[in-house]
Amino acid sequence: MTRRVACMRSLPMLVLPGVAAAADDGWSSRQLLLLGNPDSDPQELHELAAELGKNDKIDIDIAKDPTALAGCELIISATGAVRPVLDRCTIAPGTIICDVARPFDASPALRARPDVTVIDGGLVALPDPSLCLGAGNLQGLPAGVQLACLSETMLLALSGATADFGVGDNIGLDTAHKVRALAQQHGFTLAAPMRDGQPVTVMSSHAEEGAA
């Protein structure tokens, strides 16, 4: 059965590792929708689609109309907008939203929907699960968990790197793969699914069908 994943971002290259990891190997095929800002130049989205198109297992569409999200079961959103943007979109029941943006793209009302699962993206589990930085671990995150931007700084320091990997509007897959290799080397992993600092159980419709 075909599963559709949406990547919604004003700077789409930065969310690619999450898109690549989001699709289970058990899916018979993968569809990726790249949704861009309707007021921006779509050239970046087309370049991104071309780079991802090297993987013939992914069927890629490009859109600017937020209503296209209605057919997506997994949405990875990181727009950089100053206010929530997903509320104006049609989100189908059973959808999983990975909200990478800070401030969040999903409003408190959307996060409270019982038929939608929202998890906070951009969180990394540190090598030391007891590590806390400052009062309340900076943003009230659990011990051993930090924002990806700060975690990247730690990782580069541990690696002795003299250049950054996460700055700019156009970060390619090769760079993302290099950072992932460094993370694996030093014990940085994705944090367990959580929302507002609390654990979240993620059950996709795909898993529910398999259990039925």
PDB file of C-alpha atoms in Angstrom:
ATOM      1  CA  MET A   1       0.000   0.000   0.000  1.00  0.00           C
ATOM      2  CA  THR A   2       1.315   3.439  -0.953  1.00  0.00           C
ATOM      3  CA  ARG A   3       2.174   5.842   1.877  1.00  0.00           C
ATOM      4  CA  ARG A   4       2.552   9.560   1.321  1.00  0.00           C
ATOM      5  CA  VAL A   5       5.027  11.729   3.227  1.00  0.00           C
ATOM      6  CA  ALA A   6       4.970  15.525   3.086  1.00  0.00           C
ATOM      7  CA  CYS A   7       7.941  17.808   3.659  1.00  0.00           C
ATOM      8  CA  MET A   8       6.770  21.364   4.307  1.00  0.00           C
ATOM      9  CA  ARG A   9       9.523  23.915   4.565  1.00  0.00           C
ATOM     10  CA  SER A  10      10.603  27.334   3.375  1.00  0.00           C
ATOM     11  CA  LEU A  11      14.198  26.012   3.235  1.00  0.00           C
ATOM     12  CA  PRO A  12      13.515  22.408   2.257  1.00  0.00           C
ATOM     13  CA  MET A  13      17.053  21.006   2.133  1.00  0.00           C
ATOM     14  CA  LEU A  14      17.476  21.059   5.901  1.00  0.00           C
ATOM     15  CA  VAL A  15      14.796  18.486   6.639  1.00  0.00           C
ATOM     16  CA  LEU A  16      15.999  15.803   4.259  1.00  0.00           C
ATOM     17  CA  PRO A  17      17.511  13.405   6.807  1.00  0.00           C
ATOM     18  CA  GLY A  18      14.171  13.264   8.568  1.00  0.00           C
ATOM     19  CA  VAL A  19      12.338  12.586   5.313  1.00  0.00           C
ATOM     20  CA  ALA A  20      14.740   9.805   4.401  1.00  0.00           C
ATOM     21  CA  ALA A  21      14.348   8.162   7.795  1.00  0.00           C
ATOM     22  CA  ALA A  22      10.597   8.571   7.972  1.00  0.00           C
ATOM     23  CA  ALA A  23       9.612   5.898   5.472  1.00  0.00           C
ATOM     24  CA  ASP A  24       9.608   2.344   6.764  1.00  0.00           C
ATOM     25  CA  ASP A  25      11.297  -0.370   4.701  1.00  0.00           C
ATOM     26  CA  GLY A  26       8.005  -2.249   4.881  1.00  0.00           C
ATOM     27  CA  TRP A  27       6.186   0.267   2.715  1.00  0.00           C
ATOM     28  CA  SER A  28       5.659  -1.156  -0.756  1.00  0.00           C
ATOM     29  CA  SER A  29       6.257   2.274  -2.269  1.00  0.00           C
ATOM     30  CA  ARG A  30       6.983   5.776  -1.047  1.00  0.00           C
ATOM     31  CA  GLN A  31       5.484   9.067  -2.142  1.00  0.00           C
ATOM     32  CA  LEU A  32       7.076  12.327  -1.099  1.00  0.00           C
ATOM     33  CA  LEU A  33       5.280  15.647  -1.421  1.00  0.00           C
ATOM     34  CA  LEU A  34       7.495  18.743  -1.257  1.00  0.00           C
ATOM     35  CA  LEU A  35       5.322  21.678  -0.236  1.00  0.00           C
ATOM     36  CA  GLY A  36       6.820  25.140  -0.619  1.00  0.00           C
ATOM     37  CA  ASN A  37       5.896  28.703   0.241  1.00  0.00           C
ATOM     38  CA  PRO A  38       3.418  29.920  -2.409  1.00  0.00           C
ATOM     39  CA  ASP A  39       5.231  33.280  -2.485  1.00  0.00           C
ATOM     40  CA  SER A  40       8.734  31.844  -2.982  1.00  0.00           C
ATOM     41  CA  ASP A  41      10.712  30.698  -6.010  1.00  0.00           C
ATOM     42  CA  PRO A  42      10.025  26.972  -6.576  1.00  0.00           C
ATOM     43  CA  GLN A  43      13.494  26.394  -8.054  1.00  0.00           C
ATOM     44  CA  GLU A  44      14.894  25.003  -4.782  1.00  0.00           C
ATOM     45  CA  LEU A  45      12.081  22.478  -4.577  1.00  0.00           C
ATOM     46  CA  HIS A  46      12.766  21.300  -8.124  1.00  0.00           C
ATOM     47  CA  GLU A  47      16.477  20.964  -7.382  1.00  0.00           C
ATOM     48  CA  LEU A  48      15.662  18.999  -4.259  1.00  0.00           C
ATOM     49  CA  ALA A  49      13.271  16.753  -6.174  1.00  0.00           C
ATOM     50  CA  ALA A  50      15.985  16.085  -8.746  1.00  0.00           C
ATOM     51  CA  GLU A  51      18.482  15.110  -6.042  1.00  0.00           C
ATOM     52  CA  LEU A  52      16.001  12.826  -4.312  1.00  0.00           C
ATOM     53  CA  GLY A  53      14.892  11.439  -7.653  1.00  0.00           C
ATOM     54  CA  LYS A  54      18.148   9.505  -7.849  1.00  0.00           C
ATOM     55  CA  ASN A  55      16.398   7.036  -5.555  1.00  0.00           C
ATOM     56  CA  ASP A  56      13.908   5.320  -7.848  1.00  0.00           C
ATOM     57  CA  LYS A  57      11.941   4.021  -4.867  1.00  0.00           C
ATOM     58  CA  ILE A  58      10.538   7.487  -4.151  1.00  0.00           C
ATOM     59  CA  ASP A  59       7.743   9.076  -6.167  1.00  0.00           C
ATOM     60  CA  ILE A  60       8.090  12.858  -5.737  1.00  0.00           C
ATOM     61  CA  ASP A  61       5.486  15.567  -6.222  1.00  0.00           C
ATOM     62  CA  ILE A  62       5.859  19.336  -5.778  1.00  0.00           C
ATOM     63  CA  ALA A  63       3.042  21.580  -4.593  1.00  0.00           C
ATOM     64  CA  LYS A  64       2.382  25.045  -3.219  1.00  0.00           C
ATOM     65  CA  ASP A  65      -1.252  24.561  -2.221  1.00  0.00           C
ATOM     66  CA  PRO A  66      -1.548  23.550   1.481  1.00  0.00           C
ATOM     67  CA  THR A  67      -4.687  21.531   0.694  1.00  0.00           C
ATOM     68  CA  ALA A  68      -2.358  18.919  -0.800  1.00  0.00           C
ATOM     69  CA  LEU A  69      -1.504  17.851   2.755  1.00  0.00           C
ATOM     70  CA  ALA A  70      -4.946  16.275   3.099  1.00  0.00           C
ATOM     71  CA  GLY A  71      -3.686  13.124   1.383  1.00  0.00           C
ATOM     72  CA  CYS A  72      -0.532  12.766   3.498  1.00  0.00           C
ATOM     73  CA  GLU A  73      -0.158  10.390   6.430  1.00  0.00           C
ATOM     74  CA  LEU A  74       3.161  11.804   7.675  1.00  0.00           C
ATOM     75  CA  ILE A  75       3.989  15.531   7.633  1.00  0.00           C
ATOM     76  CA  ILE A  76       7.441  16.895   8.449  1.00  0.00           C
ATOM     77  CA  SER A  77       7.105  20.638   8.917  1.00  0.00           C
ATOM     78  CA  ALA A  78       9.859  23.195   9.519  1.00  0.00           C
ATOM     79  CA  THR A  79       8.856  26.452   7.887  1.00  0.00           C
ATOM     80  CA  GLY A  80      10.567  29.030  10.079  1.00  0.00           C
ATOM     81  CA  ALA A  81       7.325  31.027  10.165  1.00  0.00           C
ATOM     82  CA  VAL A  82       6.659  33.382  13.081  1.00  0.00           C
ATOM     83  CA  ARG A  83       3.242  31.817  13.812  1.00  0.00           C
ATOM     84  CA  PRO A  84       1.665  28.364  13.370  1.00  0.00           C
ATOM     85  CA  VAL A  85       0.940  27.562   9.727  1.00  0.00           C
ATOM     86  CA  LEU A  86      -0.532  24.070   9.848  1.00  0.00           C
ATOM     87  CA  ASP A  87      -3.904  25.173  11.213  1.00  0.00           C
ATOM     88  CA  ARG A  88      -4.880  26.534   7.823  1.00  0.00           C
ATOM     89  CA  CYS A  89      -4.173  23.133   6.235  1.00  0.00           C
ATOM     90  CA  THR A  90      -6.501  20.158   5.964  1.00  0.00           C
ATOM     91  CA  ILE A  91      -5.009  17.465   8.217  1.00  0.00           C
ATOM     92  CA  ALA A  92      -6.681  14.067   7.903  1.00  0.00           C
ATOM     93  CA  PRO A  93      -7.450  11.934  10.969  1.00  0.00           C
ATOM     94  CA  GLY A  94      -4.625   9.508  11.732  1.00  0.00           C
ATOM     95  CA  THR A  95      -1.923  11.842  10.422  1.00  0.00           C
ATOM     96  CA  ILE A  96       1.454  11.981  12.189  1.00  0.00           C
ATOM     97  CA  ILE A  97       3.083  15.429  12.265  1.00  0.00           C
ATOM     98  CA  CYS A  98       6.768  15.879  13.044  1.00  0.00           C
ATOM     99  CA  ASP A  99       7.001  19.552  13.987  1.00  0.00           C
ATOM    100  CA  VAL A 100      10.638  20.578  13.540  1.00  0.00           C
ATOM    101  CA  ALA A 101       9.982  24.324  13.588  1.00  0.00           C
ATOM    102  CA  ARG A 102      10.801  26.716  16.429  1.00  0.00           C
ATOM    103  CA  PRO A 103       8.403  28.407  17.048  1.00  0.00           C
ATOM    104  CA  PHE A 104       6.181  25.419  16.319  1.00  0.00           C
ATOM    105  CA  ASP A 105       4.200  25.111  13.084  1.00  0.00           C
ATOM    106  CA  ALA A 106       1.421  23.223  14.907  1.00  0.00           C
ATOM    107  CA  SER A 107      -0.696  25.338  17.245  1.00  0.00           C
ATOM    108  CA  PRO A 108      -1.823  24.152  20.697  1.00  0.00           C
ATOM    109  CA  ALA A 109      -5.267  23.474  19.208  1.00  0.00           C
ATOM    110  CA  LEU A 110      -3.829  21.190  16.520  1.00  0.00           C
ATOM    111  CA  ARG A 111      -1.575  19.477  19.053  1.00  0.00           C
ATOM    112  CA  ALA A 112      -4.626  18.773  21.196  1.00  0.00           C
ATOM    113  CA  ARG A 113      -6.552  16.975  18.429  1.00  0.00           C
ATOM    114  CA  PRO A 114      -7.165  13.402  19.592  1.00  0.00           C
ATOM    115  CA  ASP A 115      -7.165  12.047  16.027  1.00  0.00           C
ATOM    116  CA  VAL A 116      -3.741  13.506  15.095  1.00  0.00           C
ATOM    117  CA  THR A 117      -0.330  12.695  16.583  1.00  0.00           C
ATOM    118  CA  VAL A 118       2.097  15.620  16.826  1.00  0.00           C
ATOM    119  CA  ILE A 119       5.696  15.000  17.881  1.00  0.00           C
ATOM    120  CA  ASP A 120       8.447  17.574  18.353  1.00  0.00           C
ATOM    121  CA  GLY A 121      11.191  17.187  15.778  1.00  0.00           C
ATOM    122  CA  GLY A 122      14.715  18.542  15.942  1.00  0.00           C
ATOM    123  CA  LEU A 123      15.515  16.766  19.215  1.00  0.00           C
ATOM    124  CA  VAL A 124      18.655  14.709  19.817  1.00  0.00           C
ATOM    125  CA  ALA A 125      19.518  12.163  22.501  1.00  0.00           C
ATOM    126  CA  LEU A 126      22.988  13.014  23.820  1.00  0.00           C
ATOM    127  CA  PRO A 127      25.676  10.407  24.570  1.00  0.00           C
ATOM    128  CA  ASP A 128      25.267  11.146  28.301  1.00  0.00           C
ATOM    129  CA  PRO A 129      21.599  10.513  29.212  1.00  0.00           C
ATOM    130  CA  SER A 130      22.007  12.392  32.495  1.00  0.00           C
ATOM    131  CA  LEU A 131      23.380  15.616  30.989  1.00  0.00           C
ATOM    132  CA  CYS A 132      21.455  18.834  31.733  1.00  0.00           C
ATOM    133  CA  LEU A 133      22.483  22.298  30.615  1.00  0.00           C
ATOM    134  CA  GLY A 134      21.467  25.098  32.937  1.00  0.00           C
ATOM    135  CA  ALA A 135      18.253  25.489  34.876  1.00  0.00           C
ATOM    136  CA  GLY A 136      15.517  23.303  33.425  1.00  0.00           C
ATOM    137  CA  ASN A 137      17.891  21.966  30.757  1.00  0.00           C
ATOM    138  CA  LEU A 138      17.459  25.273  28.852  1.00  0.00           C
ATOM    139  CA  GLN A 139      13.980  24.641  27.449  1.00  0.00           C
ATOM    140  CA  GLY A 140      12.523  22.189  29.913  1.00  0.00           C
ATOM    141  CA  LEU A 141      13.619  19.158  27.920  1.00  0.00           C
ATOM    142  CA  PRO A 142      14.290  15.847  29.682  1.00  0.00           C
ATOM    143  CA  ALA A 143      17.832  15.108  30.830  1.00  0.00           C
ATOM    144  CA  GLY A 144      20.043  13.887  28.023  1.00  0.00           C
ATOM    145  CA  VAL A 145      17.949  15.540  25.288  1.00  0.00           C
ATOM    146  CA  GLN A 146      18.733  18.775  23.463  1.00  0.00           C
ATOM    147  CA  LEU A 147      17.774  20.775  20.407  1.00  0.00           C
ATOM    148  CA  ALA A 148      19.494  19.598  17.241  1.00  0.00           C
ATOM    149  CA  CYS A 149      21.196  22.969  16.670  1.00  0.00           C
ATOM    150  CA  LEU A 150      22.933  22.880  20.049  1.00  0.00           C
ATOM    151  CA  SER A 151      23.646  19.166  19.674  1.00  0.00           C
ATOM    152  CA  GLU A 152      25.390  19.852  16.364  1.00  0.00           C
ATOM    153  CA  THR A 153      27.652  22.375  18.103  1.00  0.00           C
ATOM    154  CA  MET A 154      28.563  19.751  20.714  1.00  0.00           C
ATOM    155  CA  LEU A 155      29.158  17.160  18.014  1.00  0.00           C
ATOM    156  CA  LEU A 156      31.461  19.408  15.985  1.00  0.00           C
ATOM    157  CA  ALA A 157      33.456  20.269  19.113  1.00  0.00           C
ATOM    158  CA  LEU A 158      33.865  16.598  20.000  1.00  0.00           C
ATOM    159  CA  SER A 159      34.876  15.827  16.415  1.00  0.00           C
ATOM    160  CA  GLY A 160      37.414  18.642  16.239  1.00  0.00           C
ATOM    161  CA  ALA A 161      35.676  20.008  13.153  1.00  0.00           C
ATOM    162  CA  THR A 162      36.596  23.511  12.059  1.00  0.00           C
ATOM    163  CA  ALA A 163      33.620  24.114   9.752  1.00  0.00           C
ATOM    164  CA  ASP A 164      29.873  24.077  10.329  1.00  0.00           C
ATOM    165  CA  PHE A 165      27.438  21.822   8.482  1.00  0.00           C
ATOM    166  CA  GLY A 166      24.062  23.318   9.308  1.00  0.00           C
ATOM    167  CA  VAL A 167      24.246  26.943   8.184  1.00  0.00           C
ATOM    168  CA  GLY A 168      22.751  28.139   4.915  1.00  0.00           C
ATOM    169  CA  ASP A 169      19.719  27.723   2.697  1.00  0.00           C
ATOM    170  CA  ASN A 170      20.965  24.830   0.591  1.00  0.00           C
ATOM    171  CA  ILE A 171      22.469  21.918   2.497  1.00  0.00           C
ATOM    172  CA  GLY A 172      22.927  18.818   0.370  1.00  0.00           C
ATOM    173  CA  LEU A 173      22.440  15.157   1.159  1.00  0.00           C
ATOM    174  CA  ASP A 174      26.177  14.470   1.172  1.00  0.00           C
ATOM    175  CA  THR A 175      26.635  16.978   3.998  1.00  0.00           C
ATOM    176  CA  ALA A 176      23.721  15.504   5.925  1.00  0.00           C
ATOM    177  CA  HIS A 177      25.241  12.044   5.575  1.00  0.00           C
ATOM    178  CA  LYS A 178      28.586  13.290   6.909  1.00  0.00           C
ATOM    179  CA  VAL A 179      26.923  14.761   9.988  1.00  0.00           C
ATOM    180  CA  ARG A 180      24.976  11.561  10.543  1.00  0.00           C
ATOM    181  CA  ALA A 181      28.207   9.533  10.386  1.00  0.00           C
ATOM    182  CA  LEU A 182      29.800  11.815  12.994  1.00  0.00           C
ATOM    183  CA  ALA A 183      26.718  11.482  15.193  1.00  0.00           C
ATOM    184  CA  GLN A 184      26.896   7.699  15.033  1.00  0.00           C
ATOM    185  CA  GLN A 185      30.603   7.809  15.849  1.00  0.00           C
ATOM    186  CA  HIS A 186      30.063   9.877  19.005  1.00  0.00           C
ATOM    187  CA  GLY A 187      26.812   8.322  20.221  1.00  0.00           C
ATOM    188  CA  PHE A 188      24.296  11.018  19.246  1.00  0.00           C
ATOM    189  CA  THR A 189      20.914   9.569  18.238  1.00  0.00           C
ATOM    190  CA  LEU A 190      17.356  10.713  17.614  1.00  0.00           C
ATOM    191  CA  ALA A 191      15.461  11.403  20.796  1.00  0.00           C
ATOM    192  CA  ALA A 192      12.475   9.212  21.585  1.00  0.00           C
ATOM    193  CA  PRO A 193       9.177  10.674  20.312  1.00  0.00           C
ATOM    194  CA  MET A 194       7.912  13.406  22.614  1.00  0.00           C
ATOM    195  CA  ARG A 195       5.677  16.451  22.655  1.00  0.00           C
ATOM    196  CA  ASP A 196       6.204  19.371  25.009  1.00  0.00           C
ATOM    197  CA  GLY A 197       8.800  17.335  26.901  1.00  0.00           C
ATOM    198  CA  GLN A 198       6.483  14.366  27.477  1.00  0.00           C
ATOM    199  CA  PRO A 199       6.766  10.895  25.830  1.00  0.00           C
ATOM    200  CA  VAL A 200       4.434  10.214  22.902  1.00  0.00           C
ATOM    201  CA  THR A 201       3.393   6.835  21.531  1.00  0.00           C
ATOM    202  CA  VAL A 202       3.369   6.934  17.742  1.00  0.00           C
ATOM    203  CA  MET A 203       1.055   4.479  16.026  1.00  0.00           C
ATOM    204  CA  SER A 204       0.721   4.935  12.282  1.00  0.00           C
ATOM    205  CA  SER A 205      -2.243   3.703  10.290  1.00  0.00           C
ATOM    206  CA  HIS A 206       0.223   1.368   8.566  1.00  0.00           C
ATOM    207  CA  ALA A 207       1.044  -0.306  11.885  1.00  0.00           C
ATOM    208  CA  GLU A 208      -2.621  -0.457  12.823  1.00  0.00           C
ATOM    209  CA  GLU A 209      -3.455  -2.207   9.552  1.00  0.00           C
ATOM    210  CA  GLY A 210      -0.720  -4.748  10.170  1.00  0.00           C
ATOM    211  CA  ALA A 211      -2.062  -5.485  13.622  1.00  0.00           C
ATOM    212  CA  ALA A 212      -5.619  -5.901  12.385  1.00  0.00           C
TER     213      ALA A 212
END
